[in-house]
Amino acid sequence: MNQTIVNSIMKSLTPREVVSELDKYIIGQHNAKRAVAIALRNRWRRQNVPGDLKDEIAPKNIIMIGPTGVGKTEISRRLANLSQSPFLKIEASKFTEVGYVGRDVESMVRDLTDLAVNQIKAEEAEKVQLKAREIAEERILDLLLPPPRREEKSYSESPEKPLGLVKADQEQESSTRDKLRRLLKEHKLDERIIELETTQRAAPIVEIFSAAGMEEMDINIKDMFGNLFPKKSRKRKVKILEALEIITQEEAQRLIDMDKVTKQAITRVEQSGIIFLDEIDKVVGKDGTHGPDVSREGVQRDLLPIVEGCTVTTKYGMVKTDHILFIASGAFYSVKPSDLIPELQGRFPIRVELESLGKEEFIRILTEPQNALITQYKALMKTEGIELTFKDNAIAEIAELAAIVNERTENIGARRLHTIMEKLLDEISFEAPDLKKKKSIIDAEYVKEKLSNVVKDVDLSRYIL
């Protein structure tokens, strides 16, 4: 999928349609959805601005403020899926200031480029899949019916055999090959075992303990040694069906033009890349400069040139970050966005506060989204032949208990529903293979029976829920 197709996808997605798509998976948070939908549409608008002005239009980066489990990461991830954009989620707390042990901020651009290359390689492999399959079938036929060796004297060169007999042998061989091809296409040879020769590069194990900014050194050295050492081949006995897949993948990789892939990947990262910086509040230093806070402001200073636009060296070439969209998020419990260094604040002009989730939102989360928790657990139990039914009063009780536990202990948002559902269905999940009764109805009484004692005991709920 080239950049033109990505642009057409973004053109077809109006902000209203983006919000509508996000509503299928994320409950509430309308302001955050609007902000990311506008940011996505602005990308398409910028790319269609005539002349040099489009290079001057910077992306409107976003800071999402809200407690954990309210949908910050999910909004960004779903947005990237909608726009077919390279997407990287990374915790800002992983980075350290240059000079400290840890990862440097440029590594996230390199990681994003790696993701884009793999994404485009997969797309290109899909395009050449039919051709690769045809080549793989011919190679399988060569293994089943080996062609005559070139070094041997052919029948046509042999004075003992008349020309007519040579032609007859060739026709017979062609006929046999056609029969085998037909059987192969009809999957009648799938279970037959053949000996397949596969190749792998015999590269030495290289491990480097490097300082920040040198993460790619070990990769480059492995590539260098890999080219010096010959490829190692080994023979395996596999079924024809499996051999067909192995050879198809090998041939697809050979058919892909890696120069074209690399060029497209860099363009896609520069024009459509999205980096989600989670826990941005963890790199905001509190008053004073003692202990771990020493390097926090340094991380912000290192982030600044990446966010405002610079050129990062990757193993695929130079990547410009001027038009990568950055979405930062954090709970900001003990600090405020205004505690970020002023220069970084200015690079995140859009700030959106996400609301905490209560009982009503939990009820909707359990039932409305396409990947709703209730739907997931029903599907899991269906694999055991068990029909799981949740009554409305049970769903309301689960939502209320989740809200109560969030108020009494730490507020972890919708993630509390996962812990409650696991505790609630613990017995059914364990006994499922042995249950004779294949219908289970979950009502409010069942929920209270399983969870009320745990919820009442605050100390117990801290450990179990």
Short mmCIF file of C-alpha atoms in Angstrom, two decimals:
data_model
loop_
_atom_site.label_atom_id
_atom_site.label_comp_id
_atom_site.label_asym_id
_atom_site.label_seq_id
_atom_site.Cartn_x
_atom_site.Cartn_y
_atom_site.Cartn_z
CA MET A 1 0.00 0.00 0.00
CA ASN A 2 1.79 3.16 -1.18
CA GLN A 3 1.47 6.68 0.19
CA THR A 4 -1.15 7.60 -2.44
CA ILE A 5 -3.44 4.82 -1.17
CA VAL A 6 -2.86 5.90 2.44
CA ASN A 7 -3.83 9.46 1.43
CA SER A 8 -7.02 8.19 -0.22
CA ILE A 9 -7.92 6.29 2.97
CA MET A 10 -7.44 9.47 5.02
CA LYS A 11 -9.49 11.46 2.48
CA SER A 12 -12.38 9.02 2.77
CA LEU A 13 -12.34 9.30 6.58
CA THR A 14 -14.03 12.52 7.65
CA PRO A 15 -13.69 13.52 11.33
CA ARG A 16 -17.28 12.41 11.93
CA GLU A 17 -16.57 8.99 10.40
CA VAL A 18 -13.39 8.60 12.48
CA VAL A 19 -15.34 9.30 15.68
CA SER A 20 -18.03 6.85 14.57
CA GLU A 21 -15.41 4.12 13.99
CA LEU A 22 -13.79 4.78 17.37
CA ASP A 23 -17.22 4.57 19.03
CA LYS A 24 -17.37 0.90 17.99
CA TYR A 25 -14.53 0.08 20.38
CA ILE A 26 -14.26 2.90 22.93
CA ILE A 27 -17.03 4.14 25.19
CA GLY A 28 -17.32 7.87 25.92
CA GLN A 29 -14.30 10.22 25.71
CA HIS A 30 -15.94 12.24 22.92
CA ASN A 31 -13.53 15.19 23.27
CA ALA A 32 -10.45 12.98 22.87
CA LYS A 33 -11.97 11.26 19.83
CA ARG A 34 -12.75 14.64 18.24
CA ALA A 35 -9.18 15.84 18.84
CA VAL A 36 -7.52 12.83 17.20
CA ALA A 37 -10.05 12.84 14.32
CA ILE A 38 -9.22 16.49 13.55
CA ALA A 39 -5.48 15.76 13.80
CA LEU A 40 -5.85 12.90 11.30
CA ARG A 41 -7.87 15.02 8.88
CA ASN A 42 -5.33 17.87 9.15
CA ARG A 43 -2.68 15.48 7.84
CA TRP A 44 -4.63 14.91 4.66
CA ARG A 45 -5.32 18.65 4.37
CA ARG A 46 -1.62 19.48 4.74
CA GLN A 47 -0.59 16.97 2.07
CA ASN A 48 -3.02 18.63 -0.34
CA VAL A 49 -1.88 22.20 0.28
CA PRO A 50 -0.19 23.45 -2.93
CA GLY A 51 3.38 24.67 -3.12
CA ASP A 52 6.01 24.83 -0.39
CA LEU A 53 3.55 25.97 2.26
CA LYS A 54 2.68 22.37 3.16
CA ASP A 55 6.22 21.81 4.47
CA GLU A 56 5.72 24.71 6.88
CA ILE A 57 2.53 23.32 8.44
CA ALA A 58 3.45 21.45 11.61
CA PRO A 59 1.27 18.65 13.07
CA LYS A 60 -0.92 19.60 16.03
CA ASN A 61 0.42 17.23 18.68
CA ILE A 62 -1.90 16.19 21.50
CA ILE A 63 -1.58 15.61 25.25
CA MET A 64 -4.25 13.33 26.73
CA ILE A 65 -4.75 13.82 30.46
CA GLY A 66 -6.61 11.19 32.44
CA PRO A 67 -6.29 8.25 34.85
CA THR A 68 -5.23 4.81 33.71
CA GLY A 69 -7.77 2.57 31.99
CA VAL A 70 -9.97 5.25 30.43
CA GLY A 71 -9.00 4.61 26.78
CA LYS A 72 -6.00 6.86 26.02
CA THR A 73 -3.86 4.16 24.39
CA GLU A 74 -6.82 2.44 22.72
CA ILE A 75 -7.91 5.66 20.99
CA SER A 76 -4.43 6.16 19.48
CA ARG A 77 -4.03 2.51 18.46
CA ARG A 78 -7.42 2.35 16.77
CA LEU A 79 -6.71 5.65 15.00
CA ALA A 80 -3.48 4.20 13.54
CA ASN A 81 -5.35 1.09 12.37
CA LEU A 82 -7.98 3.22 10.66
CA SER A 83 -5.42 5.28 8.75
CA GLN A 84 -3.01 2.37 8.03
CA SER A 85 -0.27 4.46 9.64
CA PRO A 86 2.92 3.15 11.29
CA PHE A 87 2.20 3.32 15.02
CA LEU A 88 4.56 3.01 17.98
CA LYS A 89 3.58 3.06 21.65
CA ILE A 90 6.43 3.70 24.02
CA GLU A 91 6.74 4.73 27.66
CA ALA A 92 8.53 8.06 28.06
CA SER A 93 9.93 6.79 31.39
CA LYS A 94 12.13 4.31 29.45
CA PHE A 95 14.26 7.14 28.15
CA THR A 96 17.17 8.73 29.96
CA GLU A 97 19.17 11.86 29.34
CA VAL A 98 22.21 11.42 27.10
CA GLY A 99 25.10 10.36 29.32
CA TYR A 100 22.96 8.13 31.57
CA VAL A 101 22.53 4.37 31.11
CA GLY A 102 19.33 3.69 29.20
CA ARG A 103 17.65 4.31 25.86
CA ASP A 104 18.02 7.57 23.99
CA VAL A 105 14.96 9.27 22.51
CA GLU A 106 16.04 8.77 18.87
CA SER A 107 15.52 5.02 19.28
CA MET A 108 11.73 5.49 19.04
CA VAL A 109 12.10 6.87 15.49
CA ARG A 110 14.29 3.89 14.57
CA ASP A 111 11.72 1.51 16.08
CA LEU A 112 8.92 3.23 14.13
CA THR A 113 10.91 2.87 10.90
CA ASP A 114 11.44 -0.84 11.60
CA LEU A 115 7.68 -1.24 12.05
CA ALA A 116 6.97 0.62 8.80
CA VAL A 117 9.45 -1.56 6.86
CA ASN A 118 7.82 -4.73 8.21
CA GLN A 119 4.36 -3.33 7.45
CA ILE A 120 5.23 -2.57 3.82
CA LYS A 121 7.11 -5.87 3.41
CA ALA A 122 3.93 -7.68 4.45
CA GLU A 123 1.90 -5.64 1.94
CA GLU A 124 4.39 -6.32 -0.87
CA ALA A 125 4.52 -10.03 0.02
CA GLU A 126 0.74 -10.17 -0.35
CA LYS A 127 1.00 -8.64 -3.84
CA VAL A 128 3.50 -11.27 -5.04
CA GLN A 129 1.81 -14.16 -3.21
CA LEU A 130 0.26 -15.69 -6.36
CA LYS A 131 3.51 -15.61 -8.30
CA ALA A 132 5.45 -16.98 -5.31
CA ARG A 133 2.89 -19.79 -4.99
CA GLU A 134 3.32 -20.74 -8.65
CA ILE A 135 7.11 -20.87 -8.26
CA ALA A 136 6.72 -22.90 -5.05
CA GLU A 137 4.49 -25.42 -6.84
CA GLU A 138 7.09 -25.84 -9.60
CA ARG A 139 9.79 -26.43 -7.00
CA ILE A 140 7.64 -29.04 -5.27
CA LEU A 141 7.07 -30.77 -8.63
CA ASP A 142 10.84 -30.77 -9.20
CA LEU A 143 11.24 -32.58 -5.89
CA LEU A 144 8.53 -35.11 -6.74
CA LEU A 145 9.70 -35.62 -10.33
CA PRO A 146 13.33 -34.52 -10.58
CA PRO A 147 14.27 -33.26 -14.08
CA PRO A 148 17.10 -35.11 -15.88
CA ARG A 149 20.54 -33.90 -14.82
CA ARG A 150 22.25 -31.55 -17.18
CA GLU A 151 25.60 -33.30 -17.01
CA GLU A 152 24.06 -36.55 -18.20
CA LYS A 153 23.89 -37.03 -21.97
CA SER A 154 20.33 -36.31 -23.11
CA TYR A 155 18.35 -38.73 -25.22
CA SER A 156 18.42 -36.38 -28.19
CA GLU A 157 22.22 -36.59 -28.19
CA SER A 158 22.23 -40.38 -27.91
CA PRO A 159 22.74 -42.10 -31.31
CA GLU A 160 21.16 -45.32 -30.05
CA LYS A 161 17.62 -43.85 -29.59
CA PRO A 162 15.51 -42.76 -32.54
CA LEU A 163 14.03 -39.26 -32.43
CA GLY A 164 10.49 -40.60 -32.12
CA LEU A 165 11.28 -42.47 -28.88
CA VAL A 166 12.94 -39.37 -27.41
CA LYS A 167 9.80 -37.31 -28.12
CA ALA A 168 7.62 -40.02 -26.60
CA ASP A 169 9.70 -40.01 -23.39
CA GLN A 170 9.48 -36.23 -23.18
CA GLU A 171 5.71 -36.31 -23.68
CA GLN A 172 5.36 -39.01 -21.01
CA GLU A 173 7.40 -36.94 -18.54
CA SER A 174 5.32 -33.85 -19.33
CA SER A 175 2.12 -35.85 -18.87
CA THR A 176 3.30 -37.20 -15.49
CA ARG A 177 4.21 -33.67 -14.35
CA ASP A 178 0.77 -32.38 -15.37
CA LYS A 179 -0.90 -35.19 -13.40
CA LEU A 180 1.19 -34.36 -10.32
CA ARG A 181 0.40 -30.66 -10.72
CA ARG A 182 -3.31 -31.44 -10.84
CA LEU A 183 -3.08 -33.65 -7.71
CA LEU A 184 -1.11 -30.92 -5.94
CA LYS A 185 -3.72 -28.26 -6.74
CA GLU A 186 -6.49 -30.63 -5.58
CA HIS A 187 -4.63 -31.08 -2.23
CA LYS A 188 -4.38 -34.84 -2.73
CA LEU A 189 -0.64 -34.81 -2.02
CA ASP A 190 -0.79 -32.67 1.13
CA GLU A 191 0.08 -35.51 3.55
CA ARG A 192 2.97 -36.89 1.52
CA ILE A 193 6.42 -36.47 3.10
CA ILE A 194 9.25 -34.94 1.07
CA GLU A 195 12.80 -33.90 1.88
CA LEU A 196 13.18 -30.13 1.70
CA GLU A 197 16.45 -28.21 1.74
CA THR A 198 16.25 -24.90 3.58
CA THR A 199 18.95 -22.26 3.91
CA GLN A 200 19.86 -20.08 6.84
CA ARG A 201 22.66 -17.63 7.38
CA ALA A 202 25.42 -18.99 9.63
CA ALA A 203 26.16 -15.78 11.49
CA PRO A 204 28.04 -15.77 14.79
CA ILE A 205 26.31 -14.65 17.95
CA VAL A 206 27.29 -11.05 18.63
CA GLU A 207 26.28 -9.33 21.84
CA ILE A 208 27.22 -5.76 22.59
CA PHE A 209 26.74 -3.88 25.83
CA SER A 210 26.56 -0.35 24.54
CA ALA A 211 25.87 3.10 25.88
CA ALA A 212 22.79 5.10 24.98
CA GLY A 213 22.48 5.95 21.31
CA MET A 214 24.25 2.79 20.12
CA GLU A 215 21.37 0.30 20.13
CA GLU A 216 21.79 -0.39 16.43
CA MET A 217 25.50 -1.24 16.57
CA ASP A 218 24.82 -4.91 17.35
CA ILE A 219 22.34 -5.13 14.44
CA ASN A 220 24.80 -3.59 11.97
CA ILE A 221 27.62 -5.89 13.08
CA LYS A 222 25.35 -8.92 12.73
CA ASP A 223 24.44 -7.81 9.21
CA MET A 224 28.13 -7.33 8.36
CA PHE A 225 29.16 -10.75 9.66
CA GLY A 226 26.09 -12.32 8.08
CA ASN A 227 27.26 -11.21 4.63
CA LEU A 228 30.77 -12.56 5.26
CA PHE A 229 29.71 -16.05 6.29
CA PRO A 230 28.19 -18.48 3.78
CA LYS A 231 24.58 -19.59 4.00
CA LYS A 232 24.10 -22.88 5.80
CA SER A 233 21.66 -25.37 4.32
CA ARG A 234 19.98 -28.26 6.07
CA LYS A 235 17.52 -30.89 4.98
CA ARG A 236 14.17 -31.43 6.65
CA LYS A 237 11.43 -33.96 6.12
CA VAL A 238 8.10 -32.17 5.95
CA LYS A 239 4.62 -32.70 4.55
CA ILE A 240 4.00 -31.19 1.12
CA LEU A 241 1.41 -28.76 2.53
CA GLU A 242 3.97 -27.35 4.98
CA ALA A 243 6.74 -27.38 2.35
CA LEU A 244 4.52 -25.36 0.02
CA GLU A 245 4.10 -22.65 2.67
CA ILE A 246 7.83 -22.56 3.47
CA ILE A 247 8.86 -22.26 -0.18
CA THR A 248 6.12 -19.68 -0.90
CA GLN A 249 7.45 -17.46 1.89
CA GLU A 250 11.03 -17.86 0.63
CA GLU A 251 10.07 -16.98 -2.93
CA ALA A 252 7.92 -14.04 -1.81
CA GLN A 253 10.93 -12.58 0.03
CA ARG A 254 13.05 -12.96 -3.12
CA LEU A 255 10.44 -11.22 -5.26
CA ILE A 256 10.19 -8.18 -2.97
CA ASP A 257 12.20 -5.13 -4.03
CA MET A 258 13.76 -4.04 -0.71
CA ASP A 259 14.97 -0.70 -2.08
CA LYS A 260 11.40 0.18 -2.96
CA VAL A 261 10.17 -1.07 0.45
CA THR A 262 12.73 1.04 2.31
CA LYS A 263 11.89 4.17 0.32
CA GLN A 264 8.15 3.73 0.89
CA ALA A 265 8.67 2.99 4.59
CA ILE A 266 10.67 6.18 5.18
CA THR A 267 8.03 8.23 3.30
CA ARG A 268 5.22 6.64 5.30
CA VAL A 269 6.97 7.27 8.62
CA GLU A 270 7.67 10.90 7.71
CA GLN A 271 4.18 11.64 6.38
CA SER A 272 1.89 9.30 8.36
CA GLY A 273 3.81 8.05 11.42
CA ILE A 274 2.20 8.23 14.86
CA ILE A 275 4.20 7.96 18.09
CA PHE A 276 2.26 7.49 21.32
CA LEU A 277 4.33 8.72 24.29
CA ASP A 278 2.79 7.15 27.36
CA GLU A 279 3.56 8.24 30.92
CA ILE A 280 4.82 11.66 29.81
CA ASP A 281 4.10 12.89 33.35
CA LYS A 282 6.83 10.55 34.68
CA VAL A 283 9.54 12.68 33.03
CA VAL A 284 8.30 15.84 34.73
CA GLY A 285 10.65 16.59 37.65
CA LYS A 286 9.24 17.81 40.94
CA ASP A 287 10.69 20.73 42.88
CA GLY A 288 14.40 20.23 43.46
CA THR A 289 16.94 18.28 41.48
CA HIS A 290 17.87 15.41 43.77
CA GLY A 291 17.81 11.67 43.06
CA PRO A 292 16.20 10.35 39.87
CA ASP A 293 14.73 13.77 38.99
CA VAL A 294 18.17 14.91 37.79
CA SER A 295 17.74 13.33 34.36
CA ARG A 296 14.00 13.97 33.89
CA GLU A 297 14.27 17.50 32.56
CA GLY A 298 17.14 16.26 30.42
CA VAL A 299 14.79 13.72 28.80
CA GLN A 300 12.37 16.54 28.00
CA ARG A 301 15.18 18.54 26.42
CA ASP A 302 16.17 15.48 24.35
CA LEU A 303 12.55 14.93 23.31
CA LEU A 304 12.19 18.53 22.16
CA PRO A 305 14.17 18.33 18.86
CA ILE A 306 12.45 15.04 17.93
CA VAL A 307 9.00 16.54 18.46
CA GLU A 308 9.72 19.87 16.79
CA GLY A 309 11.46 18.21 13.83
CA CYS A 310 14.92 16.86 13.19
CA THR A 311 16.68 14.20 11.12
CA VAL A 312 17.38 10.82 12.72
CA THR A 313 19.85 8.32 11.32
CA THR A 314 18.46 4.79 10.96
CA LYS A 315 19.88 1.70 9.26
CA TYR A 316 17.45 2.37 6.39
CA GLY A 317 18.55 5.97 5.87
CA MET A 318 17.77 9.44 7.22
CA VAL A 319 14.27 9.99 8.62
CA LYS A 320 12.79 13.45 9.18
CA THR A 321 10.44 13.81 12.16
CA ASP A 322 8.92 17.18 11.16
CA HIS A 323 5.48 15.74 10.33
CA ILE A 324 5.25 12.71 12.65
CA LEU A 325 2.19 13.06 14.89
CA PHE A 326 3.03 12.78 18.61
CA ILE A 327 0.27 11.89 21.06
CA ALA A 328 1.42 12.09 24.69
CA SER A 329 -0.56 10.86 27.65
CA GLY A 330 -0.30 10.81 31.40
CA ALA A 331 -2.34 10.69 34.58
CA PHE A 332 -0.74 13.91 35.91
CA TYR A 333 -1.67 13.10 39.52
CA SER A 334 1.17 14.90 41.30
CA VAL A 335 2.28 17.20 38.47
CA LYS A 336 0.56 19.32 35.81
CA PRO A 337 1.13 19.70 32.05
CA SER A 338 2.34 23.21 32.83
CA ASP A 339 5.26 21.62 34.73
CA LEU A 340 6.74 20.45 31.43
CA ILE A 341 9.51 22.68 30.10
CA PRO A 342 7.90 25.61 28.21
CA GLU A 343 9.43 24.67 24.85
CA LEU A 344 7.89 21.17 25.02
CA GLN A 345 4.52 22.54 26.13
CA GLY A 346 4.45 24.68 23.00
CA ARG A 347 4.90 21.60 20.80
CA PHE A 348 1.73 20.01 22.22
CA PRO A 349 -0.90 22.66 21.48
CA ILE A 350 -3.93 20.40 21.95
CA ARG A 351 -4.78 19.20 25.46
CA VAL A 352 -7.68 16.88 26.13
CA GLU A 353 -8.90 15.72 29.51
CA LEU A 354 -10.46 12.27 29.59
CA GLU A 355 -13.26 11.61 32.08
CA SER A 356 -13.11 8.96 34.77
CA LEU A 357 -15.40 6.00 34.19
CA GLY A 358 -18.38 5.20 36.40
CA LYS A 359 -21.13 2.59 36.61
CA GLU A 360 -22.99 3.70 33.47
CA GLU A 361 -19.82 3.64 31.35
CA PHE A 362 -18.89 0.21 32.73
CA ILE A 363 -22.29 -1.20 31.71
CA ARG A 364 -21.75 0.09 28.18
CA ILE A 365 -18.15 -1.22 28.08
CA LEU A 366 -19.37 -4.68 29.07
CA THR A 367 -22.00 -4.84 26.32
CA GLU A 368 -21.70 -2.30 23.49
CA PRO A 369 -18.26 -2.48 21.80
CA GLN A 370 -17.56 -5.08 19.11
CA ASN A 371 -14.92 -6.56 21.41
CA ALA A 372 -17.01 -6.22 24.60
CA LEU A 373 -15.84 -8.24 27.59
CA ILE A 374 -19.14 -10.15 27.84
CA THR A 375 -18.83 -11.11 24.15
CA GLN A 376 -15.24 -12.29 24.71
CA TYR A 377 -16.12 -14.53 27.67
CA LYS A 378 -19.13 -16.00 25.85
CA ALA A 379 -16.88 -16.88 22.91
CA LEU A 380 -14.27 -18.45 25.21
CA MET A 381 -16.85 -20.64 26.96
CA LYS A 382 -18.46 -21.59 23.66
CA THR A 383 -15.24 -23.41 22.75
CA GLU A 384 -16.04 -25.78 25.64
CA GLY A 385 -19.64 -26.16 24.45
CA ILE A 386 -20.98 -23.99 27.28
CA GLU A 387 -23.63 -21.36 26.61
CA LEU A 388 -22.99 -18.44 28.95
CA THR A 389 -25.85 -16.00 29.54
CA PHE A 390 -25.53 -12.73 31.45
CA LYS A 391 -28.74 -11.15 32.72
CA ASP A 392 -29.05 -7.36 32.72
CA ASN A 393 -29.12 -7.20 36.52
CA ALA A 394 -25.83 -9.18 36.62
CA ILE A 395 -24.15 -6.73 34.25
CA ALA A 396 -25.40 -3.79 36.35
CA GLU A 397 -24.08 -5.46 39.53
CA ILE A 398 -20.65 -6.11 37.97
CA ALA A 399 -20.44 -2.46 36.85
CA GLU A 400 -21.45 -1.18 40.30
CA LEU A 401 -18.90 -3.38 42.08
CA ALA A 402 -16.16 -2.21 39.69
CA ALA A 403 -17.04 1.43 40.40
CA ILE A 404 -17.06 0.82 44.18
CA VAL A 405 -13.66 -0.92 44.19
CA ASN A 406 -12.18 1.87 42.03
CA GLU A 407 -13.41 4.46 44.55
CA ARG A 408 -12.12 2.60 47.61
CA THR A 409 -8.75 1.56 46.21
CA GLU A 410 -6.76 2.75 43.19
CA ASN A 411 -8.82 3.95 40.23
CA ILE A 412 -7.62 1.76 37.33
CA GLY A 413 -10.61 2.49 35.11
CA ALA A 414 -12.00 -0.19 32.82
CA ARG A 415 -9.14 -2.55 33.70
CA ARG A 416 -11.00 -3.23 36.96
CA LEU A 417 -13.65 -5.05 34.92
CA HIS A 418 -11.05 -7.60 33.81
CA THR A 419 -10.09 -8.49 37.38
CA ILE A 420 -13.74 -8.71 38.48
CA MET A 421 -14.77 -10.85 35.49
CA GLU A 422 -11.87 -13.25 36.08
CA LYS A 423 -12.79 -13.64 39.76
CA LEU A 424 -16.48 -14.01 38.92
CA LEU A 425 -15.97 -16.74 36.30
CA ASP A 426 -13.07 -18.47 38.03
CA GLU A 427 -15.07 -21.57 39.00
CA ILE A 428 -16.82 -21.93 35.63
CA SER A 429 -13.54 -21.52 33.75
CA PHE A 430 -11.87 -24.21 35.86
CA GLU A 431 -14.74 -26.72 35.76
CA ALA A 432 -15.80 -26.02 32.14
CA PRO A 433 -14.36 -29.21 30.52
CA ASP A 434 -16.10 -31.43 33.12
CA LEU A 435 -19.45 -29.65 33.40
CA LYS A 436 -22.45 -31.76 32.38
CA LYS A 437 -24.78 -28.78 32.43
CA LYS A 438 -23.92 -26.85 29.28
CA LYS A 439 -25.97 -23.72 30.05
CA SER A 440 -24.81 -21.24 32.69
CA ILE A 441 -26.91 -18.22 33.62
CA ILE A 442 -25.17 -15.39 35.47
CA ASP A 443 -27.59 -13.19 37.44
CA ALA A 444 -27.19 -10.55 40.15
CA GLU A 445 -27.48 -13.15 42.93
CA TYR A 446 -24.61 -15.17 41.46
CA VAL A 447 -22.45 -12.03 41.21
CA LYS A 448 -23.18 -11.06 44.85
CA GLU A 449 -22.49 -14.60 46.03
CA LYS A 450 -19.09 -14.69 44.36
CA LEU A 451 -17.92 -11.14 44.96
CA SER A 452 -19.80 -9.33 47.75
CA ASN A 453 -17.55 -10.59 50.59
CA VAL A 454 -14.41 -9.61 48.70
CA VAL A 455 -15.74 -6.14 47.89
CA LYS A 456 -16.85 -5.49 51.50
CA ASP A 457 -13.39 -6.28 52.86
CA VAL A 458 -11.31 -3.35 51.61
CA ASP A 459 -7.99 -5.00 52.49
CA LEU A 460 -8.99 -8.20 50.66
CA SER A 461 -10.22 -6.33 47.58
CA ARG A 462 -6.82 -4.56 47.35
CA TYR A 463 -5.16 -7.94 46.80
CA ILE A 464 -7.84 -9.84 44.84
CA LEU A 465 -9.68 -7.22 42.76
#
